[in-house]
CSV table of N, CA and C in Angstrom, one decimal:
chain,number,residue,atom,x,y,z
A,271,MET,N,-58.1,45.6,24.1
A,271,MET,CA,-57.9,44.6,25.4
A,271,MET,C,-59.4,44.5,26.4
A,272,LYS,N,-59.5,43.7,26.9
A,272,LYS,CA,-60.2,43.3,28.1
A,272,LYS,C,-59.6,43.8,29.1
A,273,LYS,N,-60.9,44.4,29.8
A,273,LYS,CA,-60.3,45.4,31.0
A,273,LYS,C,-60.5,44.3,32.2
A,274,ALA,N,-61.4,43.4,32.0
A,274,ALA,CA,-61.3,42.7,33.5
A,274,ALA,C,-61.9,41.4,32.8
A,275,GLY,N,-61.6,40.2,33.7
A,275,GLY,CA,-62.2,38.7,33.5
A,275,GLY,C,-61.4,38.0,32.9
A,276,ILE,N,-61.7,37.2,32.4
A,276,ILE,CA,-60.7,35.7,31.9
A,276,ILE,C,-60.3,36.4,30.6
A,277,LEU,N,-58.5,36.7,30.8
A,277,LEU,CA,-57.5,37.2,29.9
A,277,LEU,C,-57.1,36.3,28.6
A,278,ASN,N,-57.0,34.8,29.3
A,278,ASN,CA,-56.5,33.9,28.3
A,278,ASN,C,-57.1,33.8,27.5
A,279,ARG,N,-56.9,33.8,26.0
A,279,ARG,CA,-57.8,34.0,24.8
A,279,ARG,C,-58.5,32.5,24.7
A,280,GLU,N,-57.7,31.3,24.8
A,280,GLU,CA,-58.1,30.2,24.8
A,280,GLU,C,-59.2,30.0,25.9
A,281,LEU,N,-59.0,30.4,26.9
A,281,LEU,CA,-59.7,29.9,27.8
A,281,LEU,C,-61.4,30.7,27.6
A,282,SER,N,-61.0,32.0,27.5
A,282,SER,CA,-62.3,32.9,27.0
A,282,SER,C,-63.0,32.2,25.7
A,283,ALA,N,-62.3,32.0,25.0
A,283,ALA,CA,-63.1,31.0,23.7
A,283,ALA,C,-64.1,30.2,24.0
A,284,GLN,N,-63.3,28.9,25.1
A,284,GLN,CA,-63.9,27.8,25.6
A,284,GLN,C,-65.2,28.0,26.5
A,285,ILE,N,-64.9,29.0,27.3
A,285,ILE,CA,-66.4,29.5,27.7
A,285,ILE,C,-67.5,30.2,27.2
A,286,ALA,N,-67.0,31.1,26.1
A,286,ALA,CA,-68.0,31.4,25.4
A,286,ALA,C,-68.6,30.2,24.3
A,287,ARG,N,-68.5,29.0,24.2
A,287,ARG,CA,-68.8,28.2,23.4
A,287,ARG,C,-69.8,27.5,24.4
A,288,LEU,N,-70.0,27.6,25.7
A,288,LEU,CA,-70.7,26.4,26.6
A,288,LEU,C,-72.0,27.1,26.8
A,289,GLY,N,-72.9,25.8,27.1
A,289,GLY,CA,-74.5,26.5,27.0
A,289,GLY,C,-74.8,25.8,28.1
A,290,HIS,N,-76.2,26.0,28.6
A,290,HIS,CA,-76.9,25.1,29.6
A,290,HIS,C,-76.5,23.7,29.6
A,291,LYS,N,-76.4,23.1,30.6
A,291,LYS,CA,-76.0,22.0,30.7
A,291,LYS,C,-74.8,21.4,30.3
A,292,ASP,N,-73.9,21.9,29.4
A,292,ASP,CA,-72.6,21.6,29.3
A,292,ASP,C,-71.7,21.6,30.5
A,293,THR,N,-70.9,20.7,30.6
A,293,THR,CA,-69.8,20.7,31.3
A,293,THR,C,-68.4,20.7,31.1
A,294,PHE,N,-67.7,21.1,31.9
A,294,PHE,CA,-66.3,21.5,31.9
A,294,PHE,C,-65.7,20.9,32.9
A,295,ALA,N,-64.1,20.8,33.0
A,295,ALA,CA,-63.5,20.6,34.3
A,295,ALA,C,-62.3,21.4,34.9
A,296,ILE,N,-62.1,21.8,36.3
A,296,ILE,CA,-60.9,22.3,36.1
A,296,ILE,C,-60.1,21.2,36.9
A,297,ALA,N,-58.5,21.4,36.8
A,297,ALA,CA,-58.2,19.8,37.2
A,297,ALA,C,-57.0,20.3,37.7
A,298,ASP,N,-56.4,19.1,39.0
A,298,ASP,CA,-54.5,19.6,39.0
A,298,ASP,C,-53.8,19.3,37.6
A,299,CYS,N,-52.8,19.0,38.0
A,299,CYS,CA,-51.7,19.2,37.2
A,299,CYS,C,-51.7,17.4,36.5
A,300,GLY,N,-52.0,16.6,37.6
A,300,GLY,CA,-51.9,15.2,37.6
A,300,GLY,C,-53.2,14.2,36.8
A,301,LEU,N,-54.4,14.7,36.6
A,301,LEU,CA,-55.6,14.3,36.0
A,301,LEU,C,-55.2,13.7,34.6
A,302,PRO,N,-55.1,12.4,34.2
A,302,PRO,CA,-55.2,12.0,33.0
A,302,PRO,C,-56.4,12.6,32.2
A,303,ILE,N,-56.3,13.0,31.3
A,303,ILE,CA,-57.0,13.7,30.1
A,303,ILE,C,-57.6,13.0,29.4
A,304,PRO,N,-58.6,12.3,28.6
A,304,PRO,CA,-58.6,11.4,27.1
A,304,PRO,C,-58.0,12.6,26.2
A,305,ARG,N,-57.4,12.2,25.3
A,305,ARG,CA,-56.6,12.9,23.7
A,305,ARG,C,-57.8,13.5,23.7
A,306,HIS,N,-58.7,13.1,23.4
A,306,HIS,CA,-59.9,14.2,22.6
A,306,HIS,C,-60.8,14.9,23.3
A,307,ILE,N,-60.7,15.3,24.1
A,307,ILE,CA,-60.9,16.3,25.1
A,307,ILE,C,-60.1,17.5,24.9
A,308,PRO,N,-60.5,18.8,24.6
A,308,PRO,CA,-59.7,20.0,24.4
A,308,PRO,C,-59.0,20.5,26.3
A,309,VAL,N,-57.7,20.7,26.0
A,309,VAL,CA,-57.3,21.2,27.2
A,309,VAL,C,-56.9,22.4,26.7
A,310,VAL,N,-57.3,23.6,28.1
A,310,VAL,CA,-56.8,24.8,28.4
A,310,VAL,C,-55.4,24.8,29.2
A,311,ASP,N,-54.7,24.7,29.1
A,311,ASP,CA,-53.4,24.3,30.0
A,311,ASP,C,-52.9,25.4,30.2
A,312,LEU,N,-53.2,26.0,31.6
A,312,LEU,CA,-52.7,26.8,32.4
A,312,LEU,C,-51.3,26.6,33.0
A,313,SER,N,-51.2,25.4,33.5
A,313,SER,CA,-50.0,25.2,34.3
A,313,SER,C,-48.7,25.7,33.8
A,314,VAL,N,-47.7,26.1,35.0
A,314,VAL,CA,-46.4,27.0,34.6
A,314,VAL,C,-45.4,25.9,35.0
A,315,VAL,N,-45.5,25.5,36.4
A,315,VAL,CA,-44.7,24.7,36.9
A,315,VAL,C,-45.6,24.1,38.5
A,316,PHE,N,-45.5,23.2,39.1
A,316,PHE,CA,-46.0,22.7,40.3
A,316,PHE,C,-46.6,24.1,41.0
A,317,GLY,N,-47.8,24.0,41.2
A,317,GLY,CA,-48.5,25.0,42.2
A,317,GLY,C,-48.6,26.1,41.3
A,318,VAL,N,-48.5,26.3,40.2
A,318,VAL,CA,-48.4,27.8,39.5
A,318,VAL,C,-49.2,27.5,38.1
A,319,PRO,N,-50.8,28.0,37.9
A,319,PRO,CA,-51.5,28.3,39.1
A,319,PRO,C,-52.3,27.6,39.8
A,320,ARG,N,-52.8,28.0,41.1
A,320,ARG,CA,-53.0,27.2,41.9
A,320,ARG,C,-54.7,27.0,41.4
A,321,PHE,N,-55.5,25.6,41.9
A,321,PHE,CA,-56.4,25.6,42.0
A,321,PHE,C,-57.9,26.6,42.3
A,322,LEU,N,-57.7,27.1,43.7
A,322,LEU,CA,-58.6,27.9,43.8
A,322,LEU,C,-58.7,29.5,43.2
A,323,PRO,N,-57.5,30.2,42.9
A,323,PRO,CA,-57.7,31.4,42.0
A,323,PRO,C,-58.6,31.2,41.0
A,324,VAL,N,-58.3,29.8,39.8
A,324,VAL,CA,-58.5,29.7,39.0
A,324,VAL,C,-60.1,29.3,39.1
A,325,LEU,N,-60.6,28.6,39.9
A,325,LEU,CA,-61.9,28.4,40.2
A,325,LEU,C,-62.7,29.6,40.6
A,326,GLN,N,-61.9,30.2,41.2
A,326,GLN,CA,-62.8,32.0,41.8
A,326,GLN,C,-63.0,32.6,40.5
A,327,ALA,N,-61.8,32.7,39.3
A,327,ALA,CA,-62.3,33.6,38.1
A,327,ALA,C,-63.2,32.9,37.3
A,328,ILE,N,-63.1,31.8,37.4
A,328,ILE,CA,-64.0,31.1,36.7
A,328,ILE,C,-65.4,31.2,37.1
A,329,LEU,N,-65.9,31.0,38.4
A,329,LEU,CA,-67.1,31.2,38.8
A,329,LEU,C,-67.9,32.9,38.7
A,330,ALA,N,-66.4,33.5,38.6
A,330,ALA,CA,-66.8,35.0,38.2
A,330,ALA,C,-67.8,35.2,37.2
A,331,GLU,N,-67.5,34.4,35.9
A,331,GLU,CA,-67.6,34.6,34.4
A,331,GLU,C,-68.6,33.5,34.3
A,332,VAL,N,-68.7,32.2,34.7
A,332,VAL,CA,-69.9,31.5,34.3
A,332,VAL,C,-70.7,30.8,35.3
A,333,ALA,N,-72.1,30.8,35.0
A,333,ALA,CA,-73.1,30.3,36.0
A,333,ALA,C,-73.0,29.0,35.7
A,334,VAL,N,-73.0,28.6,36.9
A,334,VAL,CA,-72.8,27.2,37.1
A,334,VAL,C,-74.2,26.4,38.0
A,335,GLU,N,-74.5,25.1,37.9
A,335,GLU,CA,-75.9,24.8,38.6
A,335,GLU,C,-75.7,23.6,39.2
A,336,GLY,N,-74.3,23.5,39.0
A,336,GLY,CA,-74.2,21.7,39.5
A,336,GLY,C,-72.8,21.4,39.4
A,337,GLY,N,-72.2,20.2,39.8
A,337,GLY,CA,-71.2,19.5,39.7
A,337,GLY,C,-70.7,18.2,40.7
A,338,THR,N,-69.2,17.9,40.1
A,338,THR,CA,-69.2,16.6,41.0
A,338,THR,C,-67.8,16.9,41.3
A,339,TYR,N,-67.0,16.4,42.1
A,339,TYR,CA,-65.5,16.1,42.7
A,339,TYR,C,-65.9,14.6,43.5
A,340,ALA,N,-64.1,14.0,43.7
A,340,ALA,CA,-63.9,13.3,43.9
A,340,ALA,C,-64.6,13.0,45.7
A,341,GLU,N,-65.2,11.4,45.9
A,341,GLU,CA,-65.4,11.5,47.5
A,341,GLU,C,-64.0,11.6,48.1
A,342,GLU,N,-63.0,11.1,47.5
A,342,GLU,CA,-61.6,10.7,48.1
A,342,GLU,C,-61.2,12.2,48.8
A,343,ALA,N,-61.4,13.4,48.4
A,343,ALA,CA,-61.5,14.7,48.5
A,343,ALA,C,-61.8,14.7,50.0
A,344,GLY,N,-63.2,14.3,50.4
A,344,GLY,CA,-63.5,14.4,52.3
A,344,GLY,C,-62.4,14.3,53.2
A,345,GLY,N,-62.6,15.6,53.5
A,345,GLY,CA,-61.7,16.1,54.7
A,345,GLY,C,-60.2,16.6,54.5
A,346,THR,N,-60.4,17.0,53.0
A,346,THR,CA,-58.9,17.6,52.7
A,346,THR,C,-59.3,19.1,52.5
A,347,CYS,N,-58.1,20.0,52.0
A,347,CYS,CA,-58.4,21.1,51.7
A,347,CYS,C,-59.1,20.8,50.3
A,348,ALA,N,-59.1,20.0,49.6
A,348,ALA,CA,-59.4,20.3,48.1
A,348,ALA,C,-60.7,20.6,48.8
A,349,GLU,N,-61.6,19.6,49.4
A,349,GLU,CA,-63.0,19.7,49.7
A,349,GLU,C,-63.5,21.1,50.3
A,350,THR,N,-62.4,21.4,51.0
A,350,THR,CA,-62.8,22.9,51.5
A,350,THR,C,-62.9,24.3,50.2
A,351,TRP,N,-61.9,23.6,49.0
A,351,TRP,CA,-62.3,24.7,48.0
A,351,TRP,C,-63.5,24.2,47.6
A,352,MET,N,-64.1,23.0,47.4
A,352,MET,CA,-65.4,22.5,46.7
A,352,MET,C,-66.3,23.3,47.3
A,353,GLN,N,-66.1,23.9,48.4
A,353,GLN,CA,-67.6,24.3,49.2
A,353,GLN,C,-67.3,25.7,48.9
A,354,GLN,N,-66.3,26.2,48.3
A,354,GLN,CA,-66.5,27.8,47.8
A,354,GLN,C,-67.7,28.0,46.2
A,355,ILE,N,-68.0,26.7,45.9
A,355,ILE,CA,-68.9,26.6,44.9
A,355,ILE,C,-70.0,26.8,45.7
A,356,PRO,N,-71.3,28.0,44.7
A,356,PRO,CA,-72.3,28.2,45.5
A,356,PRO,C,-73.9,27.4,45.0
A,357,VAL,N,-73.2,26.1,44.5
A,357,VAL,CA,-74.5,25.6,44.0
A,357,VAL,C,-74.1,23.7,45.0
A,358,ALA,N,-75.4,23.0,44.8
A,358,ALA,CA,-74.9,21.7,45.5
A,358,ALA,C,-74.0,20.8,44.7
A,359,LEU,N,-73.2,19.9,44.9
A,359,LEU,CA,-72.3,19.1,44.2
A,359,LEU,C,-72.6,17.5,44.8
A,360,GLU,N,-71.9,16.9,43.5
A,360,GLU,CA,-72.2,15.6,43.9
A,360,GLU,C,-71.0,15.0,44.4
A,361,THR,N,-70.7,13.7,45.1
A,361,THR,CA,-69.2,13.4,44.6
A,361,THR,C,-69.5,11.9,44.1
A,362,THR,N,-68.3,11.4,43.6
A,362,THR,CA,-68.2,10.3,42.9
A,362,THR,C,-66.8,9.7,43.5
A,363,SER,N,-66.4,8.4,43.1
A,363,SER,CA,-65.1,8.0,43.4
A,363,SER,C,-64.1,8.7,42.0
A,364,HIS,N,-63.0,8.7,42.9
A,364,HIS,CA,-62.3,9.5,41.7
A,364,HIS,C,-62.0,8.8,40.2
A,365,GLU,N,-62.3,7.2,40.3
A,365,GLU,CA,-62.5,6.6,39.3
A,365,GLU,C,-63.5,6.8,38.2
A,366,ASN,N,-64.3,7.0,39.0
A,366,ASN,CA,-65.6,7.6,38.2
A,366,ASN,C,-65.3,8.9,37.4
A,367,LEU,N,-65.0,9.8,38.3
A,367,LEU,CA,-64.8,11.4,38.0
A,367,LEU,C,-64.2,11.1,36.5
A,368,LYS,N,-63.0,10.3,36.5
A,368,LYS,CA,-61.8,10.4,35.6
A,368,LYS,C,-62.5,9.8,34.4
A,369,GLN,N,-63.2,8.8,34.5
A,369,GLN,CA,-64.2,8.6,33.5
A,369,GLN,C,-65.2,9.5,32.9
A,370,GLN,N,-65.8,10.3,33.9
A,370,GLN,CA,-66.7,11.4,33.3
A,370,GLN,C,-66.3,12.7,33.0
A,371,ILE,N,-64.6,12.8,32.9
A,371,ILE,CA,-64.1,13.7,32.0
A,371,ILE,C,-63.9,13.6,30.4
A,372,ALA,N,-64.1,12.0,30.2
A,372,ALA,CA,-64.3,11.7,28.9
A,372,ALA,C,-65.5,12.7,27.9
A,373,ASP,N,-66.7,12.8,28.9
A,373,ASP,CA,-67.5,13.9,28.6
A,373,ASP,C,-67.9,15.1,28.5
A,374,THR,N,-66.8,15.6,29.3
A,374,THR,CA,-66.3,17.5,29.0
A,374,THR,C,-66.3,18.0,28.1
A,375,ALA,N,-66.8,19.0,27.8
A,375,ALA,CA,-66.7,20.1,26.8
A,375,ALA,C,-64.9,20.2,26.4
A,376,PHE,N,-64.4,20.6,28.1
A,376,PHE,CA,-63.0,21.0,27.6
A,376,PHE,C,-62.6,20.6,29.1
A,377,VAL,N,-61.3,20.9,29.4
A,377,VAL,CA,-60.6,20.9,31.2
A,377,VAL,C,-59.8,21.7,31.1
A,378,ILE,N,-59.6,22.8,32.3
A,378,ILE,CA,-58.8,23.6,32.4
A,378,ILE,C,-57.8,22.6,33.6
A,379,ARG,N,-56.4,23.0,32.9
A,379,ARG,CA,-55.3,22.3,34.0
A,379,ARG,C,-54.7,23.5,34.3
A,380,THR,N,-54.8,23.2,35.9
A,380,THR,CA,-53.9,24.2,36.7
A,380,THR,C,-52.5,23.6,36.6
A,381,GLY,N,-52.3,24.3,37.6
A,381,GLY,CA,-50.9,23.8,38.2
A,381,GLY,C,-50.8,23.3,39.5
A,382,GLU,N,-52.1,22.9,39.9
A,382,GLU,CA,-52.2,22.5,41.3
A,382,GLU,C,-51.7,20.9,41.7
A,383,ALA,N,-51.1,21.0,42.6
A,383,ALA,CA,-50.2,19.4,43.0
A,383,ALA,C,-50.7,18.9,44.0
A,384,THR,N,-52.1,19.8,44.7
A,384,THR,CA,-52.8,18.7,46.0
A,384,THR,C,-53.8,17.8,45.4
A,385,PRO,N,-53.6,16.6,46.1
A,385,PRO,CA,-54.6,15.6,45.5
A,385,PRO,C,-56.0,15.9,45.6
A,386,TRP,N,-56.4,15.7,44.7
A,386,TRP,CA,-58.2,15.2,44.7
A,386,TRP,C,-58.9,17.0,44.0
A,387,ALA,N,-57.8,17.6,43.5
A,387,ALA,CA,-58.3,18.6,43.3
A,387,ALA,C,-58.7,19.4,42.2
A,388,ASN,N,-59.8,18.2,41.7
A,388,ASN,CA,-60.6,18.2,40.2
A,388,ASN,C,-62.1,18.4,40.6
A,389,VAL,N,-62.7,19.3,40.0
A,389,VAL,CA,-63.9,19.2,39.8
A,389,VAL,C,-64.9,19.4,38.2
A,390,ILE,N,-66.0,18.6,38.2
A,390,ILE,CA,-66.8,18.9,37.2
A,390,ILE,C,-67.9,20.1,37.0
A,391,LEU,N,-67.7,20.6,36.2
A,391,LEU,CA,-69.2,21.3,36.5
A,391,LEU,C,-70.0,21.6,35.7
A,392,ARG,N,-71.1,22.1,35.9
A,392,ARG,CA,-72.3,21.6,34.7
A,392,ARG,C,-72.9,23.0,34.8
A,393,CYS,N,-73.1,23.7,33.3
A,393,CYS,CA,-73.3,25.1,33.1
A,393,CYS,C,-74.7,25.3,33.8
A,394,GLY,N,-74.8,26.6,34.2
A,394,GLY,CA,-76.5,27.1,34.3
A,394,GLY,C,-76.6,27.9,33.4
A,395,VAL,N,-77.7,28.7,33.6
A,395,VAL,CA,-78.2,30.4,33.2
A,395,VAL,C,-78.0,31.4,33.8
A,396,PRO,N,-77.8,32.2,33.4
A,396,PRO,CA,-77.8,33.3,34.7
A,396,PRO,C,-79.0,34.2,34.6
A,397,PHE,N,-80.5,33.7,34.6
A,397,PHE,CA,-81.6,34.3,34.5
A,397,PHE,C,-82.3,33.3,35.0
C-alpha cells in the first residue's frame, strides 16, 4: 500500500499517464463532461470532497505549467482557490471552458457545489 500521495487507484493511474502539455480538469459536481472523456468521480454528496483539498493534493503530485478557468469566477471564492495554483492562469468564458473540456485527458469530478469551481490544468515537467 502507498504511504503517501494520491490513494485513489483510478486517479493515480490517470495522473501516471500524463505527459508534458497534456491537460486535465478538476471540476465541480455540476460541470457537463462529454461522454468520451474519462471521469475520475470522487464525489460522494454535495460538498464532499471539496474542490480546494482535491486541488492541493493534485498540485503536490503533478507538475503544472499553466491552466484556464472561467472568467465568471472573478471575485468569488472559486477565484481565490485558483490563486493557489503557483503558475499563471488564463481566463475564458464558462461556455468556452466547457468546450475545452472535450480536449482534456480526463476530468476529476469533486463534490464541490460552488459555482465556477472548475479548472483545466496543463502539465509541465518537474525539471
